[in-house]
PDB file of C-alpha atoms in Angstrom:
ATOM      1  CA  MET A   1       7.711 -15.614  22.895  1.00 86.00           C
ATOM      2  CA  SER A   2       4.106 -14.444  22.921  1.00 94.00           C
ATOM      3  CA  ARG A   3       2.544 -13.188  26.128  1.00 97.00           C
ATOM      4  CA  ILE A   4      -0.297 -15.722  26.063  1.00 97.00           C
ATOM      5  CA  TYR A   5      -0.611 -19.301  24.903  1.00 97.00           C
ATOM      6  CA  THR A   6      -0.202 -19.803  21.150  1.00 97.00           C
ATOM      7  CA  PRO A   7      -1.462 -23.234  20.097  1.00 97.00           C
ATOM      8  CA  ALA A   8       1.407 -25.092  18.424  1.00 96.00           C
ATOM      9  CA  SER A   9      -0.951 -26.710  15.930  1.00 96.00           C
ATOM     10  CA  ILE A  10      -4.571 -26.797  14.880  1.00 97.00           C
ATOM     11  CA  ASN A  11      -5.084 -29.809  17.152  1.00 97.00           C
ATOM     12  CA  ASP A  12      -3.875 -27.790  20.154  1.00 98.00           C
ATOM     13  CA  ALA A  13      -6.433 -25.011  19.559  1.00 98.00           C
ATOM     14  CA  PRO A  14      -9.843 -24.812  21.203  1.00 98.00           C
ATOM     15  CA  GLU A  15     -12.292 -27.184  19.547  1.00 98.00           C
ATOM     16  CA  ALA A  16     -14.498 -24.319  18.331  1.00 98.00           C
ATOM     17  CA  SER A  17     -11.536 -22.741  16.495  1.00 98.00           C
ATOM     18  CA  LYS A  18     -10.291 -25.837  14.669  1.00 98.00           C
ATOM     19  CA  GLY A  19     -12.602 -25.500  11.652  1.00 97.00           C
ATOM     20  CA  SER A  20     -11.606 -21.874  11.106  1.00 98.00           C
ATOM     21  CA  LEU A  21      -7.915 -22.731  11.418  1.00 98.00           C
ATOM     22  CA  GLU A  22      -8.349 -25.575   8.908  1.00 98.00           C
ATOM     23  CA  ALA A  23      -9.884 -23.058   6.496  1.00 96.00           C
ATOM     24  CA  VAL A  24      -6.896 -20.720   6.992  1.00 97.00           C
ATOM     25  CA  ASN A  25      -4.525 -23.627   6.413  1.00 97.00           C
ATOM     26  CA  ASN A  26      -6.349 -24.585   3.210  1.00 96.00           C
ATOM     27  CA  LEU A  27      -6.210 -20.992   1.964  1.00 91.00           C
ATOM     28  CA  LEU A  28      -2.625 -20.103   2.926  1.00 91.00           C
ATOM     29  CA  GLY A  29      -0.940 -23.494   3.158  1.00 94.00           C
ATOM     30  CA  SER A  30      -0.047 -22.795   6.784  1.00 96.00           C
ATOM     31  CA  VAL A  31      -1.518 -21.201   9.894  1.00 98.00           C
ATOM     32  CA  PRO A  32       0.427 -18.058  10.837  1.00 98.00           C
ATOM     33  CA  ASN A  33       0.847 -17.240  14.522  1.00 98.00           C
ATOM     34  CA  LEU A  34      -1.716 -14.414  14.363  1.00 98.00           C
ATOM     35  CA  PHE A  35      -4.496 -16.887  13.601  1.00 98.00           C
ATOM     36  CA  ARG A  36      -3.299 -19.412  16.167  1.00 98.00           C
ATOM     37  CA  ILE A  37      -3.097 -16.823  18.955  1.00 98.00           C
ATOM     38  CA  VAL A  38      -6.530 -15.385  18.062  1.00 98.00           C
ATOM     39  CA  ALA A  39      -7.876 -18.964  18.126  1.00 98.00           C
ATOM     40  CA  ASN A  40      -7.819 -18.694  21.926  1.00 98.00           C
ATOM     41  CA  SER A  41     -11.128 -16.884  21.388  1.00 98.00           C
ATOM     42  CA  PRO A  42     -13.149 -18.752  18.755  1.00 98.00           C
ATOM     43  CA  GLN A  43     -15.567 -15.814  18.593  1.00 98.00           C
ATOM     44  CA  THR A  44     -12.815 -13.283  17.884  1.00 98.00           C
ATOM     45  CA  LEU A  45     -11.299 -15.591  15.259  1.00 98.00           C
ATOM     46  CA  GLU A  46     -14.701 -16.001  13.620  1.00 97.00           C
ATOM     47  CA  GLY A  47     -15.294 -12.237  13.678  1.00 98.00           C
ATOM     48  CA  TYR A  48     -11.867 -11.447  12.234  1.00 98.00           C
ATOM     49  CA  LEU A  49     -12.181 -14.040   9.468  1.00 97.00           C
ATOM     50  CA  GLY A  50     -15.741 -12.930   8.708  1.00 97.00           C
ATOM     51  CA  LEU A  51     -14.846  -9.262   8.295  1.00 98.00           C
ATOM     52  CA  ASN A  52     -11.690 -10.090   6.358  1.00 97.00           C
ATOM     53  CA  GLY A  53     -13.622 -12.421   4.039  1.00 97.00           C
ATOM     54  CA  ALA A  54     -16.312  -9.818   3.451  1.00 98.00           C
ATOM     55  CA  LEU A  55     -13.792  -7.052   2.669  1.00 98.00           C
ATOM     56  CA  VAL A  56     -11.956  -9.294   0.199  1.00 97.00           C
ATOM     57  CA  LYS A  57     -15.243  -9.446  -1.752  1.00 98.00           C
ATOM     58  CA  GLY A  58     -15.514  -5.641  -1.789  1.00 98.00           C
ATOM     59  CA  SER A  59     -14.562  -3.148  -4.467  1.00 98.00           C
ATOM     60  CA  LEU A  60     -11.073  -2.292  -3.213  1.00 98.00           C
ATOM     61  CA  SER A  61      -8.277  -4.159  -4.966  1.00 98.00           C
ATOM     62  CA  ALA A  62      -5.924  -6.471  -3.107  1.00 98.00           C
ATOM     63  CA  GLN A  63      -3.188  -3.935  -3.795  1.00 98.00           C
ATOM     64  CA  THR A  64      -5.129  -1.102  -2.159  1.00 98.00           C
ATOM     65  CA  ARG A  65      -6.069  -3.269   0.822  1.00 98.00           C
ATOM     66  CA  GLU A  66      -2.406  -4.203   1.320  1.00 98.00           C
ATOM     67  CA  ARG A  67      -1.335  -0.567   1.019  1.00 98.00           C
ATOM     68  CA  ILE A  68      -3.836   0.352   3.734  1.00 98.00           C
ATOM     69  CA  ALA A  69      -2.642  -2.537   5.927  1.00 98.00           C
ATOM     70  CA  LEU A  70       0.970  -1.401   5.576  1.00 98.00           C
ATOM     71  CA  ALA A  71       0.165   2.237   6.359  1.00 98.00           C
ATOM     72  CA  VAL A  72      -1.915   1.351   9.422  1.00 98.00           C
ATOM     73  CA  ALA A  73       0.710  -1.098  10.725  1.00 98.00           C
ATOM     74  CA  GLU A  74       3.422   1.528  10.318  1.00 98.00           C
ATOM     75  CA  ILE A  75       1.420   4.124  12.259  1.00 97.00           C
ATOM     76  CA  ASN A  76       0.519   1.638  14.993  1.00 97.00           C
ATOM     77  CA  GLY A  77       4.075   0.296  15.190  1.00 96.00           C
ATOM     78  CA  CYS A  78       3.028  -3.323  14.679  1.00 97.00           C
ATOM     79  CA  ASN A  79       6.112  -5.232  13.608  1.00 97.00           C
ATOM     80  CA  TYR A  80       4.159  -8.471  13.141  1.00 98.00           C
ATOM     81  CA  CYS A  81       1.726  -6.839  10.713  1.00 98.00           C
ATOM     82  CA  LEU A  82       4.505  -4.967   8.916  1.00 98.00           C
ATOM     83  CA  ALA A  83       6.288  -8.274   8.318  1.00 98.00           C
ATOM     84  CA  ALA A  84       3.094 -10.071   7.291  1.00 97.00           C
ATOM     85  CA  HIS A  85       1.844  -7.346   4.941  1.00 98.00           C
ATOM     86  CA  ASN A  86       5.274  -6.725   3.469  1.00 97.00           C
ATOM     87  CA  TYR A  87       5.270 -10.428   2.548  1.00 96.00           C
ATOM     88  CA  LEU A  88       1.636 -10.472   1.391  1.00 96.00           C
ATOM     89  CA  GLY A  89       2.012  -7.183  -0.464  1.00 97.00           C
ATOM     90  CA  ALA A  90       5.011  -8.461  -2.400  1.00 97.00           C
ATOM     91  CA  ASN A  91       3.944 -12.061  -2.967  1.00 95.00           C
ATOM     92  CA  LEU A  92       0.157 -11.951  -3.269  1.00 94.00           C
ATOM     93  CA  ALA A  93      -0.697  -8.376  -4.249  1.00 97.00           C
ATOM     94  CA  LYS A  94       2.483  -8.084  -6.352  1.00 98.00           C
ATOM     95  CA  LEU A  95       3.416  -4.636  -5.028  1.00 98.00           C
ATOM     96  CA  SER A  96       6.939  -3.491  -5.801  1.00 98.00           C
ATOM     97  CA  LYS A  97       9.414  -2.808  -3.005  1.00 97.00           C
ATOM     98  CA  ALA A  98       9.095   0.930  -3.764  1.00 97.00           C
ATOM     99  CA  GLU A  99       5.303   0.746  -3.570  1.00 98.00           C
ATOM    100  CA  ILE A 100       5.443  -1.130  -0.253  1.00 98.00           C
ATOM    101  CA  GLU A 101       7.732   1.552   1.158  1.00 98.00           C
ATOM    102  CA  ALA A 102       5.459   4.299  -0.198  1.00 98.00           C
ATOM    103  CA  ALA A 103       2.454   2.686   1.493  1.00 98.00           C
ATOM    104  CA  ARG A 104       4.329   2.516   4.778  1.00 98.00           C
ATOM    105  CA  ARG A 105       4.959   6.253   4.370  1.00 98.00           C
ATOM    106  CA  GLY A 106       1.242   6.826   3.759  1.00 98.00           C
ATOM    107  CA  THR A 107       1.178   7.285   0.001  1.00 98.00           C
ATOM    108  CA  SER A 108       1.388   5.533  -3.374  1.00 98.00           C
ATOM    109  CA  SER A 109       2.670   6.237  -6.865  1.00 98.00           C
ATOM    110  CA  ASP A 110      -0.878   5.507  -8.057  1.00 98.00           C
ATOM    111  CA  ALA A 111      -2.960   8.668  -7.490  1.00 98.00           C
ATOM    112  CA  LYS A 112      -6.213   6.901  -6.637  1.00 98.00           C
ATOM    113  CA  ALA A 113      -4.511   4.432  -4.293  1.00 98.00           C
ATOM    114  CA  ALA A 114      -2.629   7.348  -2.699  1.00 98.00           C
ATOM    115  CA  ALA A 115      -5.961   8.971  -1.847  1.00 98.00           C
ATOM    116  CA  ALA A 116      -7.204   5.766  -0.173  1.00 98.00           C
ATOM    117  CA  VAL A 117      -3.981   5.389   1.812  1.00 98.00           C
ATOM    118  CA  ASP A 118      -3.995   9.065   2.788  1.00 98.00           C
ATOM    119  CA  PHE A 119      -7.588   8.736   3.995  1.00 98.00           C
ATOM    120  CA  ALA A 120      -6.680   5.580   5.952  1.00 98.00           C
ATOM    121  CA  VAL A 121      -3.728   7.402   7.526  1.00 98.00           C
ATOM    122  CA  LYS A 122      -5.973  10.288   8.588  1.00 98.00           C
ATOM    123  CA  ILE A 123      -8.531   7.871  10.055  1.00 98.00           C
ATOM    124  CA  THR A 124      -5.810   6.061  12.000  1.00 98.00           C
ATOM    125  CA  ASN A 125      -3.938   9.131  13.195  1.00 98.00           C
ATOM    126  CA  ASN A 126      -7.127  10.934  14.222  1.00 98.00           C
ATOM    127  CA  ARG A 127      -8.955   7.895  15.636  1.00 97.00           C
ATOM    128  CA  GLY A 128     -11.711   8.389  13.085  1.00 97.00           C
ATOM    129  CA  ALA A 129     -12.154  12.136  13.526  1.00 98.00           C
ATOM    130  CA  VAL A 130     -11.581  13.171   9.916  1.00 98.00           C
ATOM    131  CA  SER A 131     -12.700  16.444   8.397  1.00 98.00           C
ATOM    132  CA  GLU A 132     -15.245  17.023   5.673  1.00 98.00           C
ATOM    133  CA  SER A 133     -12.376  17.953   3.344  1.00 98.00           C
ATOM    134  CA  ASP A 134     -10.645  14.621   4.126  1.00 98.00           C
ATOM    135  CA  LEU A 135     -13.816  12.778   3.169  1.00 98.00           C
ATOM    136  CA  GLN A 136     -14.255  14.942   0.068  1.00 98.00           C
ATOM    137  CA  ALA A 137     -10.675  14.200  -1.037  1.00 98.00           C
ATOM    138  CA  ALA A 138     -11.524  10.475  -1.091  1.00 98.00           C
ATOM    139  CA  ARG A 139     -14.650  11.209  -3.117  1.00 98.00           C
ATOM    140  CA  ASN A 140     -12.710  13.466  -5.489  1.00 98.00           C
ATOM    141  CA  ALA A 141     -10.267  10.609  -6.107  1.00 98.00           C
ATOM    142  CA  GLY A 142     -13.192   8.543  -7.370  1.00 98.00           C
ATOM    143  CA  TYR A 143     -14.177   6.528  -4.302  1.00 98.00           C
ATOM    144  CA  SER A 144     -17.883   5.809  -3.886  1.00 98.00           C
ATOM    145  CA  ASP A 145     -19.617   5.918  -0.520  1.00 98.00           C
ATOM    146  CA  ALA A 146     -19.431   2.108  -0.388  1.00 98.00           C
ATOM    147  CA  GLU A 147     -15.691   2.183  -1.067  1.00 98.00           C
ATOM    148  CA  ILE A 148     -15.183   4.842   1.596  1.00 98.00           C
ATOM    149  CA  VAL A 149     -16.897   2.534   4.087  1.00 98.00           C
ATOM    150  CA  GLU A 150     -14.619  -0.293   2.871  1.00 98.00           C
ATOM    151  CA  ILE A 151     -11.545   1.875   3.501  1.00 98.00           C
ATOM    152  CA  ILE A 152     -12.807   2.477   7.049  1.00 98.00           C
ATOM    153  CA  GLY A 153     -13.490  -1.261   7.434  1.00 98.00           C
ATOM    154  CA  ASN A 154      -9.958  -2.092   6.341  1.00 98.00           C
ATOM    155  CA  VAL A 155      -8.531   0.413   8.822  1.00 98.00           C
ATOM    156  CA  ALA A 156     -10.614  -1.175  11.591  1.00 98.00           C
ATOM    157  CA  LEU A 157      -9.650  -4.732  10.614  1.00 98.00           C
ATOM    158  CA  ASN A 158      -5.968  -3.869  10.532  1.00 98.00           C
ATOM    159  CA  THR A 159      -6.154  -1.918  13.782  1.00 98.00           C
ATOM    160  CA  LEU A 160      -7.666  -5.018  15.397  1.00 98.00           C
ATOM    161  CA  THR A 161      -4.779  -7.221  14.293  1.00 98.00           C
ATOM    162  CA  ASN A 162      -2.215  -4.523  15.152  1.00 98.00           C
ATOM    163  CA  TYR A 163      -3.567  -4.299  18.684  1.00 98.00           C
ATOM    164  CA  ILE A 164      -3.782  -8.072  19.141  1.00 98.00           C
ATOM    165  CA  ASN A 165      -0.203  -8.523  17.973  1.00 98.00           C
ATOM    166  CA  GLU A 166       1.155  -5.642  20.006  1.00 98.00           C
ATOM    167  CA  VAL A 167      -0.683  -6.484  23.239  1.00 98.00           C
ATOM    168  CA  LEU A 168       0.120 -10.187  23.003  1.00 98.00           C
ATOM    169  CA  ASP A 169       3.611  -9.786  21.479  1.00 98.00           C
ATOM    170  CA  THR A 170       2.802 -12.356  18.805  1.00 98.00           C
ATOM    171  CA  GLU A 171       5.946 -14.116  17.654  1.00 97.00           C
ATOM    172  CA  ILE A 172       6.732 -12.981  14.095  1.00 97.00           C
ATOM    173  CA  ASP A 173       6.684 -15.878  11.646  1.00 96.00           C
ATOM    174  CA  PHE A 174       7.193 -13.865   8.453  1.00 96.00           C
ATOM    175  CA  PRO A 175      10.465 -12.400   7.174  1.00 95.00           C
ATOM    176  CA  ILE A 176      11.322  -9.435   9.416  1.00 94.00           C
ATOM    177  CA  THR A 177      10.796  -6.032   7.793  1.00 91.00           C
ATOM    178  CA  ASP A 178      13.443  -3.344   8.027  1.00 88.00           C
ATOM    179  CA  THR A 179      12.575  -0.034   9.624  1.00 85.00           C
ATOM    180  CA  LEU A 180      12.048   2.853   7.233  1.00 87.00           C
ATOM    181  CA  ALA A 181      14.978   5.141   6.594  1.00 77.00           C
ATOM    182  CA  ALA A 182      14.322   8.723   7.583  1.00 72.00           C
TER     183      ALA A 182
END
């Protein structure tokens, strides 16, 4: 059970959040608990959806965005996000089980994607304090300055949801993800 009120339905959410939740429902066919719990703050829901929507329009592929989400969730220990992005990675981004596990370990079998995930891991582990060589490694892998900013944006977006879910103990409504074997 979550630590704060989670509206049971769109109708139970604050009036200012209902339109955003309807949009989520239209896009996903349901409204996962993350969105319903964030709906307690219409402004936070709007901000999350706005940044997410903008990053989807960026240059990074859905596969790379999901890899980053998995790596960040693993580092931050967010079981809700691990379950959600394991599901989304497999079903929407079409990542293989091996690729999902690699992302959770901070890498990828695709060299360019591995560089993005590695950079995201360094950002997360070091709270943004990456070295010049870390930044150069992303450039050397072929990422433009705009794409580097998108990687940072994806780390920030996923850190936001990790923290919300961990602080509020959001009830997991995706298939539970196994812990990684050592």
